[in-house]
C-alpha cells in the first residue's frame, strides 16, 4: 500500500459549508476536483488532475478500509465511511466520505466522491477502530461498505437482536411473529386438547387481542413509513424549488435513514457545485465587464487608428509624388553632372596641351638664349678683330687709313650687335621667366583641373547613387502606400469586428447574469 510521507500532527478542520467533490476513472485517477477539495488538500489542481486518488491517502488509514471500498464500488455498491486524508504539507483532515459508482446505461464509467464534515464522536470511534486494525489486534469487528460490523458470534446475536430494533424490517418481523403466534395458538390448543378457562369466548377474546395487536403494529408501521416518506418528499420539494439551505436535522433510525442521508449528501453536493458555478459566474461576469470596457476602448482606438492611417496614406501619396519628382531631378542632375564631367575632361585636355606648348616655348626660349650667347661671342670677337684692325691700320699709316675706317665701322657694328644681343638676351630672359611662370601656372591649372575632374567624378558617382536610391525609394514608397491602404482596409474590417465583439460581449454579459441568477436560486441568492 502506498505510504505518503512525511506526516505531522497538524489537523485542518473541515468547515460546515465545505463540500469536497471529486471524480476518478476506473483506475482511480482523478478526473475532476472542486475548489474546496483543492484548497483542503493543499495541492494545486494541476498536481491532482490525472494523478492516482491515493495521493491524499494517510498512512493511518488501514489497508482493510480501502480493500472494502474497492470491493464495494466494483460490486456497484456505494461506500460510506470516515476517512483520514493527508495534506500536501503532511497535515491531515477527517471527512465523512461517500463513494458512488457512476453509470452510463448499464456500464460503470467512473466513481464520484462527496466528502463532508464528520462529527467528533464518529471521528474518535473510527480513529480507535483504525488504530486497532493497524496494530493487528484481534477484534470482533470488520469493515463492510465503510461501516463497522461485528463478526462471529456477535454477528449472530446482532442478527437476532434486529427484531427489537427500529425499522421496517424489524417491524415486519415482529408483525410476522405475532401473526404466526396468533395462528399457532389455536392450533396448539386443538392439538393438546387444552381447554381455556371460559371456553370458546376466552379463545375468541385472545384471538381478538392478537388481531388488535397486529392492527396496532401495522398502523404504527404505516405511520413509521409514511412519516419519513413525507419528510423525504418535503426535502425533495425544497431541493426541486432551488432551496438548498434547509439542513436535514433528524435522520430516522431505520431503513429510511439511508435515503435521508443520501438526500442530504445530494443537497450538500448541489451546494458545492452551485457554489463553484457561482464563483465561475462571478469571474465570468467580471471578465465580460472587463471585455466590454476593453472592446469599447479598442473600438475608439481602432477608429483613431483608421483616421491616422487615412492621414498617413494621404501623406504617403504626397511623399510618393515628391520622391518621384526627386528621382526625375536626380536623373537630370546625373545627366548634367556627366556633361560637366565631359566638359571638365575636355578642359583638362586643353590645359594639358597648353602645358605642353609652354614647355615647348620654354625649350625654344632656352635655345634662343644659347643663340644670343653665340651672337655676343661673335660680336665680342668681331670687336676684338676691329680693335686689332684699327691698331694695324694706325701702324700702316696712310696706307691703312681706309682699312681703319672699315675697322671703325666694323667695331661700331660689333658694338651695335653686342647691344642688340644684350637687349635680345634681356627680352629672352624676361620671356623665359614669363614662360616659366606661365608653365608653372599651367601646371597648377592642370592640377586644379584634375581636382575638378575628381570632384566632378565624385559628384557623378554620388548623383548616380542618389538616382538609384531615389528609384528604389520611389518603389519602396509605392509598396508602403499599398501596404498602408491594405492596413486601412484591415483596420476598417477590425473596427467592424470590434463592434460585433462589443455587441457579443454585451450579450455574453446578459447570459452570464442570467446564468448567475439561475444558479443563484440553488443557494437562495438572486443576482
Short mmCIF file of C-alpha atoms in Angstrom, two decimals:
data_model
loop_
_atom_site.label_atom_id
_atom_site.label_comp_id
_atom_site.label_asym_id
_atom_site.label_seq_id
_atom_site.Cartn_x
_atom_site.Cartn_y
_atom_site.Cartn_z
CA UNK A 1 0.00 0.00 0.00
CA UNK A 2 1.24 3.45 -0.84
CA UNK A 3 2.56 5.42 2.13
CA UNK A 4 2.66 9.17 1.68
CA UNK A 5 5.34 10.66 3.93
CA UNK A 6 6.23 12.71 5.86
CA UNK A 7 3.25 13.35 8.14
CA UNK A 8 2.69 15.60 11.14
CA UNK A 9 0.00 16.11 13.80
CA UNK A 10 -1.36 19.38 12.40
CA UNK A 11 -5.08 18.91 11.77
CA UNK A 12 -7.12 21.04 9.38
CA UNK A 13 -10.79 21.14 10.34
CA UNK A 14 -13.39 20.79 7.63
CA UNK A 15 -15.97 23.58 7.84
CA UNK A 16 -19.73 23.05 7.78
CA UNK A 17 -20.03 24.70 4.36
CA UNK A 18 -17.12 22.84 2.79
CA UNK A 19 -18.16 20.02 0.48
CA UNK A 20 -15.30 18.18 -1.18
CA UNK A 21 -16.23 16.67 -4.54
CA UNK A 22 -14.04 14.64 -6.87
CA UNK A 23 -14.33 12.12 -9.68
CA UNK A 24 -12.00 9.35 -10.76
CA UNK A 25 -11.77 6.96 -13.68
CA UNK A 26 -11.98 3.21 -13.29
CA UNK A 27 -8.29 3.05 -12.37
CA UNK A 28 -8.66 5.60 -9.58
CA UNK A 29 -7.07 8.55 -11.43
CA UNK A 30 -8.56 11.93 -10.57
CA UNK A 31 -10.52 13.45 -13.45
CA UNK A 32 -12.25 16.27 -11.55
CA UNK A 33 -11.93 18.03 -8.20
CA UNK A 34 -13.76 21.09 -6.96
CA UNK A 35 -12.04 24.15 -5.39
CA UNK A 36 -12.88 23.03 -1.82
CA UNK A 37 -11.12 19.71 -2.44
CA UNK A 38 -8.09 21.52 -3.89
CA UNK A 39 -7.97 24.01 -1.01
CA UNK A 40 -8.20 21.43 1.75
CA UNK A 41 -5.71 19.01 0.15
CA UNK A 42 -3.03 21.69 -0.13
CA UNK A 43 -2.17 20.55 -3.67
CA UNK A 44 -2.74 22.55 -6.83
CA UNK A 45 -5.33 21.44 -9.36
CA UNK A 46 -2.53 20.61 -11.81
CA UNK A 47 -0.90 18.38 -9.18
CA UNK A 48 -4.15 16.45 -8.68
CA UNK A 49 -5.72 16.00 -12.12
CA UNK A 50 -4.56 12.76 -13.71
CA UNK A 51 -2.88 11.52 -10.53
CA UNK A 52 -3.99 8.45 -8.51
CA UNK A 53 -6.51 9.32 -5.83
CA UNK A 54 -4.26 7.74 -3.20
CA UNK A 55 -2.04 10.83 -3.49
CA UNK A 56 -4.01 12.08 -0.45
CA UNK A 57 -4.01 8.74 1.43
CA UNK A 58 -2.84 8.99 5.04
CA UNK A 59 -0.66 6.19 6.49
CA UNK A 60 -3.04 5.88 9.47
CA UNK A 61 -5.81 4.61 7.19
CA UNK A 62 -5.85 0.78 7.32
CA UNK A 63 -5.49 -1.17 4.10
CA UNK A 64 -8.65 -3.09 5.05
CA UNK A 65 -10.73 0.09 4.65
CA UNK A 66 -9.57 0.65 1.08
CA UNK A 67 -9.96 -3.02 0.19
CA UNK A 68 -13.55 -2.78 1.39
CA UNK A 69 -14.01 0.44 -0.59
CA UNK A 70 -12.84 -1.10 -3.87
CA UNK A 71 -14.82 -4.31 -3.32
CA UNK A 72 -17.95 -2.23 -2.73
CA UNK A 73 -17.69 0.08 -5.74
CA UNK A 74 -16.55 -2.72 -8.06
CA UNK A 75 -19.67 -4.62 -6.98
CA UNK A 76 -21.64 -1.46 -7.97
CA UNK A 77 -22.43 -0.58 -4.38
CA UNK A 78 -21.86 2.77 -2.64
CA UNK A 79 -19.34 3.10 0.17
CA UNK A 80 -19.70 5.46 3.11
CA UNK A 81 -17.17 5.81 5.89
CA UNK A 82 -14.85 8.00 7.93
CA UNK A 83 -11.57 8.77 6.13
CA UNK A 84 -8.40 10.43 7.36
CA UNK A 85 -6.65 12.17 4.44
CA UNK A 86 -3.15 13.61 4.22
CA UNK A 87 -2.46 17.17 3.10
CA UNK A 88 0.48 18.07 0.90
CA UNK A 89 2.26 19.67 3.89
CA UNK A 90 1.97 16.44 5.91
CA UNK A 91 -1.03 17.53 7.97
CA UNK A 92 -4.39 15.72 7.97
CA UNK A 93 -8.14 16.23 7.92
CA UNK A 94 -11.09 13.94 8.66
CA UNK A 95 -14.12 13.66 6.39
CA UNK A 96 -17.24 11.59 6.07
CA UNK A 97 -16.80 10.24 2.55
CA UNK A 98 -19.34 8.73 0.21
CA UNK A 99 -18.05 6.97 -2.92
CA UNK A 100 -20.57 6.03 -5.61
CA UNK A 101 -20.15 4.30 -8.98
CA UNK A 102 -21.14 6.45 -11.98
CA UNK A 103 -23.32 4.66 -14.51
CA UNK A 104 -23.83 5.35 -18.20
CA UNK A 105 -26.52 2.97 -19.26
CA UNK A 106 -25.53 -0.28 -17.62
CA UNK A 107 -21.78 0.45 -17.66
CA UNK A 108 -19.72 1.89 -14.82
CA UNK A 109 -17.57 4.72 -16.22
CA UNK A 110 -16.01 6.04 -13.03
CA UNK A 111 -16.54 6.92 -9.40
CA UNK A 112 -17.76 10.08 -7.68
CA UNK A 113 -16.77 11.05 -4.15
CA UNK A 114 -18.52 13.56 -1.91
CA UNK A 115 -16.94 14.40 1.44
CA UNK A 116 -18.46 16.43 4.24
CA UNK A 117 -17.56 17.38 7.77
CA UNK A 118 -17.54 14.47 10.23
CA UNK A 119 -18.69 14.84 13.82
CA UNK A 120 -16.01 14.47 16.54
CA UNK A 121 -17.67 11.45 18.18
CA UNK A 122 -17.66 9.47 14.93
CA UNK A 123 -14.06 10.50 14.27
CA UNK A 124 -12.97 9.26 17.70
CA UNK A 125 -14.67 5.88 17.18
CA UNK A 126 -13.20 5.50 13.67
CA UNK A 127 -9.74 6.50 14.87
CA UNK A 128 -9.85 3.89 17.64
CA UNK A 129 -11.03 1.18 15.22
CA UNK A 130 -8.38 2.05 12.60
CA UNK A 131 -5.66 2.05 15.27
CA UNK A 132 -6.69 -1.42 16.45
CA UNK A 133 -6.69 -2.74 12.87
CA UNK A 134 -3.28 -1.22 12.11
CA UNK A 135 -1.84 -2.65 15.35
CA UNK A 136 -3.02 -6.13 14.35
CA UNK A 137 -5.28 -6.51 17.38
CA UNK A 138 -7.86 -9.29 17.33
CA UNK A 139 -11.20 -7.54 17.42
CA UNK A 140 -14.68 -8.98 16.73
CA UNK A 141 -15.36 -6.32 14.12
CA UNK A 142 -14.58 -5.68 10.48
CA UNK A 143 -15.45 -3.03 7.89
CA UNK A 144 -18.30 -3.61 5.45
CA UNK A 145 -19.26 -0.88 2.97
CA UNK A 146 -17.47 1.58 5.22
CA UNK A 147 -19.34 0.59 8.37
CA UNK A 148 -18.14 -1.19 11.49
CA UNK A 149 -19.89 -4.56 11.59
CA UNK A 150 -19.49 -7.45 14.04
CA UNK A 151 -18.15 -10.88 13.10
CA UNK A 152 -18.52 -14.37 14.59
CA UNK A 153 -20.96 -14.91 17.43
CA UNK A 154 -21.54 -11.18 17.71
CA UNK A 155 -22.88 -11.17 14.20
CA UNK A 156 -25.38 -13.90 15.12
CA UNK A 157 -26.54 -12.01 18.22
CA UNK A 158 -26.71 -8.81 16.23
CA UNK A 159 -28.89 -10.54 13.63
CA UNK A 160 -31.16 -11.99 16.32
CA UNK A 161 -31.43 -8.68 18.08
CA UNK A 162 -32.65 -6.89 14.95
CA UNK A 163 -36.23 -7.82 15.86
CA UNK A 164 -36.04 -5.41 18.77
CA UNK A 165 -34.60 -2.56 16.68
CA UNK A 166 -36.46 0.20 14.95
CA UNK A 167 -37.14 -0.02 11.26
CA UNK A 168 -39.37 -1.56 8.65
CA UNK A 169 -37.70 -4.96 8.59
CA UNK A 170 -37.78 -5.40 12.41
CA UNK A 171 -41.42 -4.22 12.41
CA UNK A 172 -42.34 -6.74 9.72
CA UNK A 173 -40.52 -9.40 11.69
CA UNK A 174 -42.50 -8.53 14.80
CA UNK A 175 -45.80 -8.44 12.88
CA UNK A 176 -44.99 -11.73 11.24
CA UNK A 177 -44.03 -13.32 14.53
CA UNK A 178 -47.24 -12.06 16.15
CA UNK A 179 -49.31 -13.37 13.23
CA UNK A 180 -47.63 -16.76 13.41
CA UNK A 181 -48.20 -16.82 17.17
CA UNK A 182 -51.87 -15.94 16.62
CA UNK A 183 -52.27 -18.83 14.19
CA UNK A 184 -50.24 -21.34 16.17
CA UNK A 185 -52.01 -20.68 19.49
CA UNK A 186 -55.42 -22.17 18.47
CA UNK A 187 -53.64 -24.97 16.66
CA UNK A 188 -51.71 -25.76 19.84
CA UNK A 189 -54.90 -25.76 21.91
CA UNK A 190 -56.53 -28.14 19.47
CA UNK A 191 -53.51 -30.42 19.26
CA UNK A 192 -53.15 -30.64 23.03
CA UNK A 193 -56.95 -30.65 23.61
CA UNK A 194 -56.42 -27.91 26.12
CA UNK A 195 -59.48 -26.03 27.32
CA UNK A 196 -59.13 -22.41 28.29
CA UNK A 197 -60.95 -21.20 31.34
CA UNK A 198 -64.10 -19.68 29.99
CA UNK A 199 -64.16 -21.87 26.91
CA UNK A 200 -64.57 -20.55 23.41
CA UNK A 201 -65.41 -16.99 24.48
CA UNK A 202 -61.99 -16.76 26.14
CA UNK A 203 -60.35 -18.11 22.96
CA UNK A 204 -62.21 -15.60 20.83
CA UNK A 205 -61.08 -12.85 23.22
CA UNK A 206 -57.44 -13.92 22.98
CA UNK A 207 -57.68 -14.09 19.16
CA UNK A 208 -59.23 -10.61 19.14
CA UNK A 209 -56.29 -9.39 21.19
CA UNK A 210 -53.88 -10.91 18.65
CA UNK A 211 -55.76 -9.23 15.81
CA UNK A 212 -55.87 -5.91 17.67
CA UNK A 213 -52.11 -6.08 18.38
CA UNK A 214 -51.38 -6.88 14.72
CA UNK A 215 -53.58 -3.96 13.58
CA UNK A 216 -51.88 -1.58 16.03
CA UNK A 217 -48.45 -2.78 14.89
CA UNK A 218 -49.45 -2.37 11.25
CA UNK A 219 -50.78 1.11 11.88
CA UNK A 220 -47.53 2.01 13.65
CA UNK A 221 -45.53 0.58 10.79
CA UNK A 222 -47.63 2.53 8.29
CA UNK A 223 -47.12 5.68 10.32
CA UNK A 224 -43.38 4.96 10.63
CA UNK A 225 -43.22 4.51 6.85
CA UNK A 226 -45.48 7.41 5.94
CA UNK A 227 -43.79 9.99 8.17
CA UNK A 228 -40.23 9.63 6.81
CA UNK A 229 -41.57 9.37 3.25
CA UNK A 230 -43.44 12.64 3.75
CA UNK A 231 -40.27 14.16 5.23
CA UNK A 232 -38.21 12.94 2.27
CA UNK A 233 -40.84 14.34 -0.09
CA UNK A 234 -40.60 17.71 1.68
CA UNK A 235 -36.81 17.65 1.29
CA UNK A 236 -37.12 16.76 -2.41
CA UNK A 237 -39.72 19.50 -2.96
CA UNK A 238 -37.43 22.09 -1.33
CA UNK A 239 -34.47 20.96 -3.43
CA UNK A 240 -36.53 20.97 -6.63
CA UNK A 241 -37.65 24.52 -5.73
CA UNK A 242 -33.99 25.53 -5.52
CA UNK A 243 -33.87 25.79 -1.73
CA UNK A 244 -30.67 24.09 -0.53
CA UNK A 245 -30.48 25.89 2.81
CA UNK A 246 -32.69 23.52 4.81
CA UNK A 247 -30.49 21.11 6.73
CA UNK A 248 -31.63 17.54 7.35
CA UNK A 249 -31.65 17.83 11.14
CA UNK A 250 -33.04 14.40 12.08
CA UNK A 251 -32.25 11.23 10.19
CA UNK A 252 -34.59 8.32 11.00
CA UNK A 253 -33.01 5.33 12.71
CA UNK A 254 -34.43 2.93 10.15
CA UNK A 255 -34.11 1.98 6.51
CA UNK A 256 -35.29 5.45 5.53
CA UNK A 257 -32.25 6.90 7.28
CA UNK A 258 -30.07 5.91 4.33
CA UNK A 259 -32.45 7.76 1.97
CA UNK A 260 -32.28 10.82 4.20
CA UNK A 261 -28.52 10.54 4.32
CA UNK A 262 -28.18 10.47 0.54
CA UNK A 263 -30.73 13.27 0.13
CA UNK A 264 -28.63 15.39 2.48
CA UNK A 265 -25.49 14.33 0.61
CA UNK A 266 -27.16 15.33 -2.67
CA UNK A 267 -28.14 18.70 -1.15
CA UNK A 268 -24.58 19.33 0.00
CA UNK A 269 -23.15 18.23 -3.35
CA UNK A 270 -25.52 20.61 -5.14
CA UNK A 271 -24.46 23.40 -2.78
CA UNK A 272 -20.82 22.67 -3.58
CA UNK A 273 -21.45 22.55 -7.33
CA UNK A 274 -23.67 25.63 -7.33
CA UNK A 275 -21.11 27.50 -5.21
CA UNK A 276 -18.39 26.61 -7.71
CA UNK A 277 -20.63 27.70 -10.59
CA UNK A 278 -21.41 30.93 -8.75
CA UNK A 279 -17.70 31.62 -8.37
CA UNK A 280 -17.23 30.87 -12.07
CA UNK A 281 -20.24 33.04 -12.97
CA UNK A 282 -18.87 35.93 -10.89
CA UNK A 283 -15.47 35.57 -12.53
CA UNK A 284 -17.14 35.31 -15.93
CA UNK A 285 -19.20 38.40 -15.19
CA UNK A 286 -16.08 40.35 -14.21
CA UNK A 287 -14.29 39.13 -17.32
CA UNK A 288 -17.25 40.13 -19.51
CA UNK A 289 -17.37 43.57 -17.89
CA UNK A 290 -13.65 44.00 -18.48
CA UNK A 291 -14.10 42.68 -22.03
CA UNK A 292 -16.85 45.22 -22.68
CA UNK A 293 -14.67 48.08 -21.43
CA UNK A 294 -11.67 46.83 -23.38
CA UNK A 295 -13.72 46.34 -26.55
CA UNK A 296 -15.10 49.88 -26.25
CA UNK A 297 -11.60 51.25 -25.73
CA UNK A 298 -10.34 49.13 -28.61
CA UNK A 299 -13.16 50.38 -30.83
CA UNK A 300 -12.26 54.01 -30.06
CA UNK A 301 -8.56 53.33 -30.61
CA UNK A 302 -9.35 51.49 -33.84
CA UNK A 303 -11.36 54.45 -35.10
CA UNK A 304 -8.50 56.80 -34.19
CA UNK A 305 -6.07 54.44 -35.87
CA UNK A 306 -8.22 54.35 -39.00
CA UNK A 307 -8.25 58.15 -39.14
CA UNK A 308 -4.49 58.26 -38.57
CA UNK A 309 -3.97 55.67 -41.30
CA UNK A 310 -6.05 57.72 -43.72
CA UNK A 311 -3.93 60.77 -42.95
CA UNK A 312 -0.80 58.67 -43.26
CA UNK A 313 -1.97 57.29 -46.60
CA UNK A 314 -2.60 60.83 -47.90
CA UNK A 315 0.82 61.97 -46.66
CA UNK A 316 2.46 58.95 -48.23
CA UNK A 317 0.80 59.70 -51.56
CA UNK A 318 2.19 63.24 -51.43
CA UNK A 319 5.57 61.91 -50.38
CA UNK A 320 5.50 59.38 -53.21
CA UNK A 321 4.87 62.16 -55.73
CA UNK A 322 7.69 64.22 -54.22
CA UNK A 323 10.09 61.27 -54.27
CA UNK A 324 9.19 60.54 -57.90
CA UNK A 325 9.93 64.18 -58.75
CA UNK A 326 13.20 63.96 -56.80
CA UNK A 327 14.07 60.83 -58.76
CA UNK A 328 13.48 62.69 -62.05
CA UNK A 329 15.54 65.62 -60.78
CA UNK A 330 18.27 63.25 -59.68
CA UNK A 331 18.36 61.67 -63.14
CA UNK A 332 18.53 65.15 -64.73
CA UNK A 333 21.25 66.20 -62.32
CA UNK A 334 23.10 63.00 -63.11
CA UNK A 335 22.95 63.82 -66.84
CA UNK A 336 24.16 67.37 -66.17
CA UNK A 337 26.95 66.02 -63.97
CA UNK A 338 28.01 63.62 -66.74
CA UNK A 339 28.02 66.53 -69.20
CA UNK A 340 30.07 68.58 -66.73
CA UNK A 341 32.48 65.68 -66.43
CA UNK A 342 32.85 65.58 -70.22
CA UNK A 343 33.49 69.37 -70.35
CA UNK A 344 35.95 69.08 -67.49
CA UNK A 345 37.76 66.30 -69.33
CA UNK A 346 37.97 68.49 -72.45
CA UNK A 347 39.23 71.41 -70.37
CA UNK A 348 41.81 69.14 -68.79
CA UNK A 349 42.98 68.07 -72.23
CA UNK A 350 43.27 71.71 -73.34
CA UNK A 351 45.20 72.65 -70.23
CA UNK A 352 47.50 69.70 -70.82
CA UNK A 353 48.06 70.96 -74.37
CA UNK A 354 48.81 74.46 -73.05
CA UNK A 355 51.25 72.96 -70.54
CA UNK A 356 52.98 71.07 -73.35
CA UNK A 357 53.08 74.26 -75.55
CA UNK A 358 54.51 76.27 -72.69
CA UNK A 359 57.14 73.60 -72.17
CA UNK A 360 57.99 73.74 -75.89
CA UNK A 361 58.16 77.59 -75.70
CA UNK A 362 60.40 77.29 -72.67
CA UNK A 363 62.70 74.96 -74.60
CA UNK A 364 62.70 77.33 -77.61
CA UNK A 365 63.50 80.32 -75.37
CA UNK A 366 66.43 78.48 -73.90
CA UNK A 367 67.64 77.68 -77.46
CA UNK A 368 67.28 81.38 -78.38
CA UNK A 369 69.25 82.31 -75.29
CA UNK A 370 72.03 79.97 -76.48
CA UNK A 371 71.97 81.55 -79.94
CA UNK A 372 72.10 85.06 -78.43
CA UNK A 373 75.13 84.00 -76.40
CA UNK A 374 76.78 82.85 -79.60
CA UNK A 375 75.98 86.25 -81.20
CA UNK A 376 77.50 88.01 -78.17
CA UNK A 377 80.61 85.89 -78.53
CA UNK A 378 80.75 86.73 -82.26
CA UNK A 379 80.28 90.45 -81.52
CA UNK A 380 83.00 90.30 -78.86
CA UNK A 381 85.40 88.56 -81.28
CA UNK A 382 84.45 90.99 -84.05
CA UNK A 383 85.13 93.90 -81.70
CA UNK A 384 88.50 92.42 -80.82
CA UNK A 385 89.25 91.99 -84.51
CA UNK A 386 88.12 95.57 -85.20
CA UNK A 387 90.41 96.83 -82.44
CA UNK A 388 93.31 94.84 -83.84
CA UNK A 389 92.47 96.15 -87.32
CA UNK A 390 92.48 99.74 -86.04
CA UNK A 391 95.82 99.17 -84.39
CA UNK A 392 97.27 97.71 -87.58
CA UNK A 393 95.76 100.45 -89.69
CA UNK A 394 97.35 103.06 -87.41
CA UNK A 395 100.68 101.33 -87.84
CA UNK A 396 100.19 101.27 -91.60
CA UNK A 397 99.65 104.98 -91.69
CA UNK A 398 98.08 106.44 -94.81
CA UNK A 399 98.05 103.12 -96.41
CA UNK A 400 95.95 101.71 -93.70
CA UNK A 401 93.66 104.70 -93.19
CA UNK A 402 90.85 103.23 -95.30
CA UNK A 403 91.26 99.97 -93.60
CA UNK A 404 91.00 101.80 -90.26
CA UNK A 405 87.74 103.38 -91.32
CA UNK A 406 86.40 99.96 -92.17
CA UNK A 407 87.70 98.67 -88.89
CA UNK A 408 85.90 101.50 -87.03
CA UNK A 409 82.67 100.68 -88.83
CA UNK A 410 83.09 97.05 -88.05
CA UNK A 411 83.70 97.98 -84.44
CA UNK A 412 80.52 100.09 -84.45
CA UNK A 413 78.57 97.24 -85.96
CA UNK A 414 80.10 94.89 -83.43
CA UNK A 415 79.08 97.22 -80.63
CA UNK A 416 75.56 97.50 -82.02
CA UNK A 417 75.39 93.72 -82.41
CA UNK A 418 76.55 93.35 -78.81
CA UNK A 419 73.95 95.87 -77.61
CA UNK A 420 71.27 94.19 -79.71
CA UNK A 421 72.32 90.80 -78.35
CA UNK A 422 72.11 92.16 -74.80
CA UNK A 423 68.64 93.53 -75.50
CA UNK A 424 67.61 90.23 -77.06
CA UNK A 425 69.13 88.38 -74.12
CA UNK A 426 67.22 90.61 -71.72
CA UNK A 427 63.99 90.10 -73.69
CA UNK A 428 64.59 86.36 -73.99
CA UNK A 429 65.39 86.17 -70.27
CA UNK A 430 62.21 88.02 -69.47
CA UNK A 431 60.33 85.79 -71.91
CA UNK A 432 61.87 82.69 -70.32
CA UNK A 433 60.76 83.89 -66.90
CA UNK A 434 57.28 84.60 -68.28
CA UNK A 435 57.17 81.22 -69.97
CA UNK A 436 58.43 79.54 -66.80
CA UNK A 437 55.79 81.39 -64.76
CA UNK A 438 53.14 80.51 -67.34
CA UNK A 439 54.29 76.90 -67.37
CA UNK A 440 54.07 76.75 -63.57
CA UNK A 441 50.63 78.35 -63.72
CA UNK A 442 49.62 75.91 -66.45
CA UNK A 443 50.80 73.01 -64.29
CA UNK A 444 48.82 74.39 -61.36
CA UNK A 445 45.84 74.82 -63.66
CA UNK A 446 46.31 71.19 -64.73
CA UNK A 447 46.34 70.10 -61.06
CA UNK A 448 43.24 72.17 -60.39
CA UNK A 449 41.56 70.67 -63.44
CA UNK A 450 42.47 67.20 -62.18
CA UNK A 451 40.93 68.01 -58.80
CA UNK A 452 37.91 69.42 -60.62
CA UNK A 453 37.67 66.21 -62.63
CA UNK A 454 37.97 64.09 -59.49
CA UNK A 455 35.29 66.20 -57.77
CA UNK A 456 33.05 66.04 -60.81
CA UNK A 457 33.61 62.29 -60.99
CA UNK A 458 32.70 62.00 -57.28
CA UNK A 459 29.65 64.14 -57.88
CA UNK A 460 28.68 61.94 -60.82
CA UNK A 461 29.04 58.84 -58.67
CA UNK A 462 27.00 60.44 -55.85
CA UNK A 463 24.35 61.59 -58.28
CA UNK A 464 24.20 58.07 -59.72
CA UNK A 465 23.76 56.65 -56.23
CA UNK A 466 21.15 59.30 -55.43
CA UNK A 467 19.35 58.47 -58.64
CA UNK A 468 19.41 54.74 -57.87
CA UNK A 469 18.33 55.33 -54.26
CA UNK A 470 15.56 57.64 -55.41
CA UNK A 471 14.25 54.97 -57.77
CA UNK A 472 14.38 52.36 -55.03
CA UNK A 473 12.83 54.80 -52.56
CA UNK A 474 10.05 55.54 -55.00
CA UNK A 475 9.40 51.82 -55.47
CA UNK A 476 9.52 51.26 -51.70
CA UNK A 477 7.11 54.10 -51.07
CA UNK A 478 4.70 52.64 -53.60
CA UNK A 479 4.83 49.34 -51.73
CA UNK A 480 4.40 51.15 -48.40
CA UNK A 481 1.49 53.08 -49.82
CA UNK A 482 -0.09 49.82 -50.97
CA UNK A 483 0.54 48.25 -47.54
CA UNK A 484 -0.95 51.28 -45.76
CA UNK A 485 -4.03 51.06 -47.97
CA UNK A 486 -4.33 47.38 -47.11
CA UNK A 487 -3.86 48.24 -43.41
CA UNK A 488 -6.53 50.90 -43.72
CA UNK A 489 -8.87 48.30 -45.21
CA UNK A 490 -7.96 45.82 -42.46
CA UNK A 491 -8.47 48.45 -39.74
CA UNK A 492 -11.95 49.18 -41.09
CA UNK A 493 -12.68 45.45 -41.02
CA UNK A 494 -11.26 45.25 -37.48
CA UNK A 495 -13.43 48.17 -36.46
CA UNK A 496 -16.50 46.29 -37.68
CA UNK A 497 -15.32 43.15 -35.89
CA UNK A 498 -14.69 45.12 -32.67
CA UNK A 499 -18.21 46.48 -32.85
CA UNK A 500 -19.51 42.92 -33.27
CA UNK A 501 -17.27 41.85 -30.37
CA UNK A 502 -18.67 44.62 -28.22
CA UNK A 503 -22.20 43.52 -29.04
CA UNK A 504 -21.26 39.90 -28.35
CA UNK A 505 -19.72 40.96 -25.01
CA UNK A 506 -22.98 42.66 -24.06
CA UNK A 507 -24.94 39.54 -24.97
CA UNK A 508 -22.43 37.35 -23.13
CA UNK A 509 -22.74 39.59 -20.08
CA UNK A 510 -26.51 39.20 -20.19
CA UNK A 511 -26.19 35.41 -20.49
CA UNK A 512 -23.67 35.36 -17.61
CA UNK A 513 -26.04 37.40 -15.46
CA UNK A 514 -28.91 35.08 -16.34
CA UNK A 515 -26.72 32.07 -15.51
CA UNK A 516 -25.71 33.66 -12.23
CA UNK A 517 -29.36 34.33 -11.36
CA UNK A 518 -30.36 30.80 -12.35
CA UNK A 519 -27.69 29.03 -10.33
CA UNK A 520 -28.14 31.54 -7.52
CA UNK A 521 -31.59 30.09 -6.94
CA UNK A 522 -29.93 26.93 -5.57
CA UNK A 523 -28.31 28.98 -2.80
CA UNK A 524 -31.25 31.35 -2.34
CA UNK A 525 -29.16 34.09 -3.91
CA UNK A 526 -30.51 36.37 -6.59
CA UNK A 527 -28.34 38.45 -8.94
#
